[in-house]
N, CA and C atoms as an extended XYZ file, in Angstrom:
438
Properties=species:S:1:pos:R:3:atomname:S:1:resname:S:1:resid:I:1 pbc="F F F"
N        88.158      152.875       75.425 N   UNK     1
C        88.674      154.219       75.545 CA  UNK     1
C        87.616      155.096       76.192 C   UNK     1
N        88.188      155.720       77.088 N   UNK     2
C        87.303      156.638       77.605 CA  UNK     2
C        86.976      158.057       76.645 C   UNK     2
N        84.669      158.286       77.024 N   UNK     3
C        84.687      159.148       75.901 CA  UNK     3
C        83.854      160.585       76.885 C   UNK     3
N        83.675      161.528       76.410 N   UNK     4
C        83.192      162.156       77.364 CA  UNK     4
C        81.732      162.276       77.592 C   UNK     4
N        80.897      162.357       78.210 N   UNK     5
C        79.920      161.747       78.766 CA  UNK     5
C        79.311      163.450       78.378 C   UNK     5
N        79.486      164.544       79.154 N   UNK     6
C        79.643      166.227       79.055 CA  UNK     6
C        80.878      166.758       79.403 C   UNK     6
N        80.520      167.856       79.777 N   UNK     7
C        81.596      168.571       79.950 CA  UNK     7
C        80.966      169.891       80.912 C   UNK     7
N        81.291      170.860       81.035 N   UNK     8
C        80.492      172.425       81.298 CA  UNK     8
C        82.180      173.082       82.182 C   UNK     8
N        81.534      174.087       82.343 N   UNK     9
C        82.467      175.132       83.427 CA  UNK     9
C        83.090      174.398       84.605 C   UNK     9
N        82.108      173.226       85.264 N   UNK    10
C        82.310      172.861       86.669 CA  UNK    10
C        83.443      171.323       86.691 C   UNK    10
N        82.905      170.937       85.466 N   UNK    11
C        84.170      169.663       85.553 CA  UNK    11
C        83.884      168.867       83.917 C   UNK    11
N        84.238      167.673       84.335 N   UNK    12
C        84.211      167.145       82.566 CA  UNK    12
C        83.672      165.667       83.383 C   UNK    12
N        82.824      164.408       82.575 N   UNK    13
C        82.364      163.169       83.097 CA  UNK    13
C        82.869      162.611       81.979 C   UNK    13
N        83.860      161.828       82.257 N   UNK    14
C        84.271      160.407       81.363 CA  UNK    14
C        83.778      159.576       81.528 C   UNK    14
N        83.850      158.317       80.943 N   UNK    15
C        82.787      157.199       80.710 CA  UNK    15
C        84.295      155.938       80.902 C   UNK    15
N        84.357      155.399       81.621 N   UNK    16
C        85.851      154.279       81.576 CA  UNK    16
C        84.730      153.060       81.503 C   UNK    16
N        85.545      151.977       81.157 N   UNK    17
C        84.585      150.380       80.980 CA  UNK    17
C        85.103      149.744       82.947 C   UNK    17
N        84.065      149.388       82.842 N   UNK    18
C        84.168      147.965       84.126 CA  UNK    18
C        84.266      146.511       83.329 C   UNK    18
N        84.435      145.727       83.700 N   UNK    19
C        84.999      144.204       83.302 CA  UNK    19
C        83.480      143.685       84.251 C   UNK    19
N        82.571      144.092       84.953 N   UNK    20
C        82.064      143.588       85.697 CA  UNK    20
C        80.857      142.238       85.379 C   UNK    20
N        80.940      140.783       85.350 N   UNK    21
C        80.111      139.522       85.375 CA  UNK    21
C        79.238      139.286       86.279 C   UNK    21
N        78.431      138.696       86.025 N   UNK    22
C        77.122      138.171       87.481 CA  UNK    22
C        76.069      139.409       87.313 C   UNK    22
N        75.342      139.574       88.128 N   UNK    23
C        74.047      140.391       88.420 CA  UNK    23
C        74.010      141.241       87.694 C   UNK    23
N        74.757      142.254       87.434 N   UNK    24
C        74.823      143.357       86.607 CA  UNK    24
C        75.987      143.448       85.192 C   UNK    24
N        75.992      141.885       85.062 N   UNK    25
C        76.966      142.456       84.133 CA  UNK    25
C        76.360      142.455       82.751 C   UNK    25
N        77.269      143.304       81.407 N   UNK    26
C        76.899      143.821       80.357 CA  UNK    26
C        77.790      142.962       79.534 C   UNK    26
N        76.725      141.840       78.962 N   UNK    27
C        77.412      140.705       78.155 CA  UNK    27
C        78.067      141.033       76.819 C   UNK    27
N        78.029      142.426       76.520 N   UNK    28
C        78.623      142.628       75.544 CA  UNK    28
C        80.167      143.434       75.109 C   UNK    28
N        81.065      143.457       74.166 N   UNK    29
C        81.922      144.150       74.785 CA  UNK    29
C        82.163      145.251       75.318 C   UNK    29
N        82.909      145.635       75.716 N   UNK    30
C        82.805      146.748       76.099 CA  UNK    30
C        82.578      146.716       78.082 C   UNK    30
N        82.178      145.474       78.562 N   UNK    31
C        81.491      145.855       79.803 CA  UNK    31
C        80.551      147.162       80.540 C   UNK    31
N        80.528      147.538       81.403 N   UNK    32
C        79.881      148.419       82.155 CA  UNK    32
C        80.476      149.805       82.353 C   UNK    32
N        79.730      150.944       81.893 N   UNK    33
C        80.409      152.072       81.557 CA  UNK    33
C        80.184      152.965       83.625 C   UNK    33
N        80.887      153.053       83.257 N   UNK    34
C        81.586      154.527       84.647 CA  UNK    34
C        82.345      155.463       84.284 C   UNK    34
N        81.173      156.595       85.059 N   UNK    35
C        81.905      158.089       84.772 CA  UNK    35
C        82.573      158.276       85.516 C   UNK    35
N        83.420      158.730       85.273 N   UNK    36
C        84.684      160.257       86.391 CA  UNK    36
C        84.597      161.039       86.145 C   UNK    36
N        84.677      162.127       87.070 N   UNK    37
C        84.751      163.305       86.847 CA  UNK    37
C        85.579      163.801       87.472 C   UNK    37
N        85.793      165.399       87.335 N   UNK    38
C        87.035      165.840       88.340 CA  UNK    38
C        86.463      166.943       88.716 C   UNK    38
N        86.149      168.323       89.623 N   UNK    39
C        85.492      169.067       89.915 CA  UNK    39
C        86.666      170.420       89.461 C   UNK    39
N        86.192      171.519       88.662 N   UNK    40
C        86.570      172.970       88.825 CA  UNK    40
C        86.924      173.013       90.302 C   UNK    40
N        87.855      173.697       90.896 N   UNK    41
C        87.729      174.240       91.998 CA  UNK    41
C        86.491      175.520       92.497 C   UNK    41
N        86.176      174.595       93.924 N   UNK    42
C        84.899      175.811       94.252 CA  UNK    42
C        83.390      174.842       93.398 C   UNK    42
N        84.083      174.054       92.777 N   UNK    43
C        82.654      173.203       92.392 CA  UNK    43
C        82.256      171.970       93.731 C   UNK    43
N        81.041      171.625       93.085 N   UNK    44
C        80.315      170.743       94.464 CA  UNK    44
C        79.313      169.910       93.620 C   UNK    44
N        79.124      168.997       93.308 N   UNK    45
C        78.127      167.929       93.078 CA  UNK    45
C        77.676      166.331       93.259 C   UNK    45
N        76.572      166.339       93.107 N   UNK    46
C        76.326      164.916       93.938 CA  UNK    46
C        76.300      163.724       92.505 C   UNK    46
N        77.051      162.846       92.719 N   UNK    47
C        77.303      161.865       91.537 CA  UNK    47
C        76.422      161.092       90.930 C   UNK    47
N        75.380      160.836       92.182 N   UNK    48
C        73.959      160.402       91.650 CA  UNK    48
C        73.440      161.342       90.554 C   UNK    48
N        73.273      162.491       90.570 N   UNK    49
C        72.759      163.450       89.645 CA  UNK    49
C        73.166      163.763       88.849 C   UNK    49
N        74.801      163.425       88.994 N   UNK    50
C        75.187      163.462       87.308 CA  UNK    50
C        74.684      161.871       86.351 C   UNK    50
N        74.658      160.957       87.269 N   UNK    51
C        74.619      160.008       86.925 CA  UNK    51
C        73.083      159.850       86.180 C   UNK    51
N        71.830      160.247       86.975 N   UNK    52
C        71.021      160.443       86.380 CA  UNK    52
C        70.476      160.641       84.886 C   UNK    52
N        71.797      162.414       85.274 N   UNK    53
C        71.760      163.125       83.963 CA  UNK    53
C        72.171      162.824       83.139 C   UNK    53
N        73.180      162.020       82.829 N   UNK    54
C        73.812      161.537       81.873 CA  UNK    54
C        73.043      160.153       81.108 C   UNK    54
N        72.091      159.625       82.282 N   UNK    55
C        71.555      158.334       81.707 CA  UNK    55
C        70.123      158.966       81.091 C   UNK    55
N        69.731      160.052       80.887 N   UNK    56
C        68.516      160.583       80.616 CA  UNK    56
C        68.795      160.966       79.165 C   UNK    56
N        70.338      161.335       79.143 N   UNK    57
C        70.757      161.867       77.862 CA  UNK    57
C        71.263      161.161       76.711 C   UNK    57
N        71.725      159.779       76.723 N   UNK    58
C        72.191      158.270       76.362 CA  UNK    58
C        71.296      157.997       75.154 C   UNK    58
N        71.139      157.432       74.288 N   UNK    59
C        70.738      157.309       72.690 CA  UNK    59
C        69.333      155.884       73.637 C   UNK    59
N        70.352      154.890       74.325 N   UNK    60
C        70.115      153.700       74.806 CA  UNK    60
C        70.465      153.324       76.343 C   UNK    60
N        69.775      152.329       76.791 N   UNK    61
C        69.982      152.174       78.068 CA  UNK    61
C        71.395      151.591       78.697 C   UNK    61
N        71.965      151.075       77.693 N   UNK    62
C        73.185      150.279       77.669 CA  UNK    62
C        74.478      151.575       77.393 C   UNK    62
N        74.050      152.288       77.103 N   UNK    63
C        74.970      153.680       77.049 CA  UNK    63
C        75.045      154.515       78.482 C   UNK    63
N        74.358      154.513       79.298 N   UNK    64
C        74.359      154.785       80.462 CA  UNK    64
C        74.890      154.265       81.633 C   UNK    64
N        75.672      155.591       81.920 N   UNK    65
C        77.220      155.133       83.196 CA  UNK    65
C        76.446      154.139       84.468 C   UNK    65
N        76.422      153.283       84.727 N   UNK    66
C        75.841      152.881       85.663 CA  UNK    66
C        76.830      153.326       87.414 C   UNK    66
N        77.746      153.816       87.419 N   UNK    67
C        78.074      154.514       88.419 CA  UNK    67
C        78.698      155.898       88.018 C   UNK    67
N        78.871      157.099       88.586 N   UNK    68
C        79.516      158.568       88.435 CA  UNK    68
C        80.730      158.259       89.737 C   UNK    68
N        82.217      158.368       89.581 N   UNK    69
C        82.694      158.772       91.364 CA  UNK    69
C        83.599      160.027       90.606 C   UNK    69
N        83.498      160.755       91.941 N   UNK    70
C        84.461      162.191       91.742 CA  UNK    70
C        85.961      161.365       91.933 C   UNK    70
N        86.757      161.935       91.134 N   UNK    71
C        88.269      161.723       91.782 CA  UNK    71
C        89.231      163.365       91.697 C   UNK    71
N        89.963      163.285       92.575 N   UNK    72
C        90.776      164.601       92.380 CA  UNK    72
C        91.451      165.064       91.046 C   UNK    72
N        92.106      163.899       90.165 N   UNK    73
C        92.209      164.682       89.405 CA  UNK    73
C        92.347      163.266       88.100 C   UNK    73
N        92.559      163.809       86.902 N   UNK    74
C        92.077      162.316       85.795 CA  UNK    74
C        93.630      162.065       85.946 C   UNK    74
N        93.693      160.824       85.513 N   UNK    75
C        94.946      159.994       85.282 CA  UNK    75
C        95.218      160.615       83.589 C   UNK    75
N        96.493      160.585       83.706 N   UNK    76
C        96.869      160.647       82.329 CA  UNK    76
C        98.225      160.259       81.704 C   UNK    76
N        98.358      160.390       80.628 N   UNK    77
C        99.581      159.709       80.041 CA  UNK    77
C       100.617      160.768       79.798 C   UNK    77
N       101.746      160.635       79.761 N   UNK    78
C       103.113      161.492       79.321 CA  UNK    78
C       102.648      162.539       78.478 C   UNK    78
N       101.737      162.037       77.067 N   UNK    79
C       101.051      163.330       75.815 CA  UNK    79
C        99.628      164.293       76.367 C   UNK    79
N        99.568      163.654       77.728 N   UNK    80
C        98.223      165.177       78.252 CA  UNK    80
C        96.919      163.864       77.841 C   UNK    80
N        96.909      162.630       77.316 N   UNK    81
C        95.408      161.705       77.137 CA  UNK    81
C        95.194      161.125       78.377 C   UNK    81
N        94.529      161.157       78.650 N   UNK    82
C        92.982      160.015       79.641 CA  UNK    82
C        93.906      158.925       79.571 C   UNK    82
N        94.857      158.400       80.907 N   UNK    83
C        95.002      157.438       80.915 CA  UNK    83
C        93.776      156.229       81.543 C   UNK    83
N        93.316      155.669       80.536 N   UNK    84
C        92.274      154.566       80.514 CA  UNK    84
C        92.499      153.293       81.665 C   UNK    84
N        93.969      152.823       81.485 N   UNK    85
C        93.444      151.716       82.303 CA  UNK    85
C        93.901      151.661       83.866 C   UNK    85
N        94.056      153.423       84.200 N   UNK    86
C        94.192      153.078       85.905 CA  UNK    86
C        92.525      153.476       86.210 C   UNK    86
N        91.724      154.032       85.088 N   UNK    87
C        90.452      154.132       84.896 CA  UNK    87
C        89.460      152.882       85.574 C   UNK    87
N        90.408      152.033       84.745 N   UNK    88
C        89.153      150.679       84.730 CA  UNK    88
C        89.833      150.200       85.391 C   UNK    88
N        91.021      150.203       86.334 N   UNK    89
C        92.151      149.923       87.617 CA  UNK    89
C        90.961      149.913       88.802 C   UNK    89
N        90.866      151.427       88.643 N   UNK    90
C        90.043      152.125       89.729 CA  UNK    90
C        88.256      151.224       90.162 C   UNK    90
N        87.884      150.980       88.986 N   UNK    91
C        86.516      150.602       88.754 CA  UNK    91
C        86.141      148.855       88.998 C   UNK    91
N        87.557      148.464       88.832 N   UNK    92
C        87.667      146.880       89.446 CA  UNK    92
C        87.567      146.844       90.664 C   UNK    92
N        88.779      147.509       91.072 N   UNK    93
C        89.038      147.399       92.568 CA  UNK    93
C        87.669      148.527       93.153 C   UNK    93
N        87.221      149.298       92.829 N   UNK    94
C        85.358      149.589       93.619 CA  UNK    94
C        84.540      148.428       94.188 C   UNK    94
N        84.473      147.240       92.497 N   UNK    95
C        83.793      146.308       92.605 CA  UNK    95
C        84.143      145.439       93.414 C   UNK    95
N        85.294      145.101       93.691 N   UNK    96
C        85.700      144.098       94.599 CA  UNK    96
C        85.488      144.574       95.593 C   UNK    96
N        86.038      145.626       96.339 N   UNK    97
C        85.910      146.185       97.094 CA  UNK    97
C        84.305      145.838       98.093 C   UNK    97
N        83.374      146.939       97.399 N   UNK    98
C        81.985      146.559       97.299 CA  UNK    98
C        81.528      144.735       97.543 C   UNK    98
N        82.023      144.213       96.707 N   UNK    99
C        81.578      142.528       97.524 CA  UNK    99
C        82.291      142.046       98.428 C   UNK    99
N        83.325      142.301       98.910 N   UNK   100
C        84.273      141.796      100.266 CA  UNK   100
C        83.535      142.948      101.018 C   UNK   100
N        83.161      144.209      100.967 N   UNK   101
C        82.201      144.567      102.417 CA  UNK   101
C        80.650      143.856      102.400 C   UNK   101
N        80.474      143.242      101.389 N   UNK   102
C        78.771      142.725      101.326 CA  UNK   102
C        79.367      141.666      102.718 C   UNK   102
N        80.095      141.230      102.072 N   UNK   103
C        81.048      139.276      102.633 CA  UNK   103
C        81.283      140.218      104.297 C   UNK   103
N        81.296      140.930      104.673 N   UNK   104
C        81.891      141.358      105.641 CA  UNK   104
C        83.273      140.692      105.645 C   UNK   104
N        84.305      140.923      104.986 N   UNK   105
C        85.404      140.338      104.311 CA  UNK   105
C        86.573      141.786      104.638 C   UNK   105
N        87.376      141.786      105.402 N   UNK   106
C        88.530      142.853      104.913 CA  UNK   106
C        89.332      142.257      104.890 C   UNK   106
N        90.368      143.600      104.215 N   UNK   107
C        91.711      143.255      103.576 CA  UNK   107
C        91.850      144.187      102.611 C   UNK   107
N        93.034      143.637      101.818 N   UNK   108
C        93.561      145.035      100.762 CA  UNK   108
C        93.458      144.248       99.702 C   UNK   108
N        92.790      145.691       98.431 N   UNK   109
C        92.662      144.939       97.373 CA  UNK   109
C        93.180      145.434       96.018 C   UNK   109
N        94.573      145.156       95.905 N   UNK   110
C        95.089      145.567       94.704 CA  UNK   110
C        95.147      145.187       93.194 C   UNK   110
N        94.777      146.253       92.165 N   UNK   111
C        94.490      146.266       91.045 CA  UNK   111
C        95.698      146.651       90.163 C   UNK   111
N        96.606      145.610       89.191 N   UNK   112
C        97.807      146.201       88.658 CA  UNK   112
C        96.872      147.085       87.193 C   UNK   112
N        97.049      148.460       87.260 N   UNK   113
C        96.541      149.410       86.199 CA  UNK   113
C        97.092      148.984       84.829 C   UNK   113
N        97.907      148.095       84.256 N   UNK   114
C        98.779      147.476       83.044 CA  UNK   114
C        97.743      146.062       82.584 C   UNK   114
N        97.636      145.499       83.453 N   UNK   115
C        97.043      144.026       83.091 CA  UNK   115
C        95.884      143.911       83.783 C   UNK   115
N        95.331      144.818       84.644 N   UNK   116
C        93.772      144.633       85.606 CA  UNK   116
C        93.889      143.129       86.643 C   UNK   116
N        95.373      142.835       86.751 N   UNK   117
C        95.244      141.590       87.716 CA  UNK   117
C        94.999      142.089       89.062 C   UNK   117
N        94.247      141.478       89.734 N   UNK   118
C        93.349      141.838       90.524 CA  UNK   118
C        94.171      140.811       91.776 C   UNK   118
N        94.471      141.176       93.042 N   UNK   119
C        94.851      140.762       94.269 CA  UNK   119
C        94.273      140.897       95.457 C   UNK   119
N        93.756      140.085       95.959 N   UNK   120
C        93.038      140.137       97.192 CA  UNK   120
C        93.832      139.180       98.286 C   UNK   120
N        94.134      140.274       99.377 N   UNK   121
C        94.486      140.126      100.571 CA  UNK   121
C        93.670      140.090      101.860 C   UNK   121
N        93.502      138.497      102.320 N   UNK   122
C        92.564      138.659      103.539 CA  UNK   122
C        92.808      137.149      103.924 C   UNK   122
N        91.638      137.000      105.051 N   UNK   123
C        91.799      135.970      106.154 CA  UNK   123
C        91.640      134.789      105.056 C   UNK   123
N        92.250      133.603      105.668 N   UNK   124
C        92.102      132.036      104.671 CA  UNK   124
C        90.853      131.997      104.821 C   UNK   124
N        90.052      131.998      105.777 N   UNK   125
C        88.927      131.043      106.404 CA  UNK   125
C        87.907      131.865      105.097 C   UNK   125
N        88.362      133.851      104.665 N   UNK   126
C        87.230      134.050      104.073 CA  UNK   126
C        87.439      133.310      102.496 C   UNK   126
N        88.340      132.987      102.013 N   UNK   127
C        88.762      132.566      100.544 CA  UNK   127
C        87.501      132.257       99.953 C   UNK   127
N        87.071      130.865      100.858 N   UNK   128
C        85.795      129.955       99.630 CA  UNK   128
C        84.690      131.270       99.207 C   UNK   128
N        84.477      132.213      100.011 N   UNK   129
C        82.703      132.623      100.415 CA  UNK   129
C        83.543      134.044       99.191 C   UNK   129
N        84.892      134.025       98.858 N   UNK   130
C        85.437      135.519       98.354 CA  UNK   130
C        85.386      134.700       96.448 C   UNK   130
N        85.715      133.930       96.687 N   UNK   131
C        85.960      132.747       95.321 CA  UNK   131
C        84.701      132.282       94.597 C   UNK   131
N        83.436      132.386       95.543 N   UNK   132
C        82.470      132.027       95.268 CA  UNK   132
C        81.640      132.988       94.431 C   UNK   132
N        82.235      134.740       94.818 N   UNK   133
C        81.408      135.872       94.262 CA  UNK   133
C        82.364      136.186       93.372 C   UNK   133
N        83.995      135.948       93.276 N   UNK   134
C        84.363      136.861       92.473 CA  UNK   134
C        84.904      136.037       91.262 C   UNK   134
N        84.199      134.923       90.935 N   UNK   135
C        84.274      133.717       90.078 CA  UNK   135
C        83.429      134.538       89.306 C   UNK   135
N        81.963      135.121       89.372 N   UNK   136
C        81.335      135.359       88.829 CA  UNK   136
C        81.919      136.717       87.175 C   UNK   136
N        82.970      137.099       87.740 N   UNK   137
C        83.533      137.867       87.151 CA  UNK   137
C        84.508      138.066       86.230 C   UNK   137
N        84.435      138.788       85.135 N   UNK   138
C        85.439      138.164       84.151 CA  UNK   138
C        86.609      139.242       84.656 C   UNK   138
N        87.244      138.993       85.353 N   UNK   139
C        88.697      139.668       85.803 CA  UNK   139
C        89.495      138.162       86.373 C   UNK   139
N        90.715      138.268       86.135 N   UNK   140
C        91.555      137.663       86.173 CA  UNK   140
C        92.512      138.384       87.923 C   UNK   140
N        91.641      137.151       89.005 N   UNK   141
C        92.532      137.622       90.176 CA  UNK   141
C        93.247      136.881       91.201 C   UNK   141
N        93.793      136.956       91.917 N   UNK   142
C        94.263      135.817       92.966 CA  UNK   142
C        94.569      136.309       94.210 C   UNK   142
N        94.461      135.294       94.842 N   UNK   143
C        94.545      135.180       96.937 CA  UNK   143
C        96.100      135.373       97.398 C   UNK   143
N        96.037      136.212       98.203 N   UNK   144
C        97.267      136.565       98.777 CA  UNK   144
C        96.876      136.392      100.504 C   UNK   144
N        97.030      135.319      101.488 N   UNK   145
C        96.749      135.000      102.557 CA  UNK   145
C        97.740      136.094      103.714 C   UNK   145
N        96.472      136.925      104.813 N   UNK   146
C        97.492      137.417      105.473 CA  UNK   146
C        98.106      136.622      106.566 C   UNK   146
């Protein structure tokens, strides 16, 4: 569940989980925390610096968002709550994202926000070198050949 990280006049930083395995991942539950935020109108800030700030302020090191991204506005549910899992929707598909441009790899990469099944659309030839990094990961995804 997403919790709030701060808050102030200019926007609010939630904390959503990543699922993320391999190099950076956080073997415990919970996975890898990421903030959102949404900006006041007329607000302006750089995500690194919240990100900073928020990891300066953390009890522990493992409490600290390891990414901040602005989005326009929070997801939410029918009762006005933090819908959570187009949250960690959002924060999969970053990560994938992020290693198919390492791979110099395109294509489209869809995240169902209900179950986090993860779909990657791209060339056959890239499959093995895409299978090879995103094995590392505990998300549940599959190849869709264009």
């Amino acid at each position: 569940m997403p919790t709030a990280l701060f808050s102030n006049d200019r926007g609010t930083v939630l904390g959503g989980e990543g699922d993320e395995q391999g190099e950076h991942h956080h073997e415990e539950p919970g996975g890898v925390l990421i903030g959102y935020i949404t900006l006041h109108s007329g607000s302006d800030v750089d995500p690194a610096v919240l990100r900073d700030w928020a990891s300066a302020r953390v009890p522990q090191p493992a409490a600290a968002p390891k990414d901040v991204h602005l989005i326009p506005e929070m997801p939410l549910t029918a009762v006005g709550k933090v819908y959570a899992p187009a949250l960690r929707a959002d924060a999969t598909r970053r990560v994938v994202r992020t290693e198919l441009d390492a791979l110099g790899v395109t294509g489209d990469v869809r995240v169902d926000d209900t179950t986090l099944h993860t779909t990657v659309r791209a060339e056959r030839e890239a499959r093995p070198r895409v299978a090879a990094v995103l094995d590392r990961y505990a998300i549940d995804w599959s190849w869709d050949t264009c």
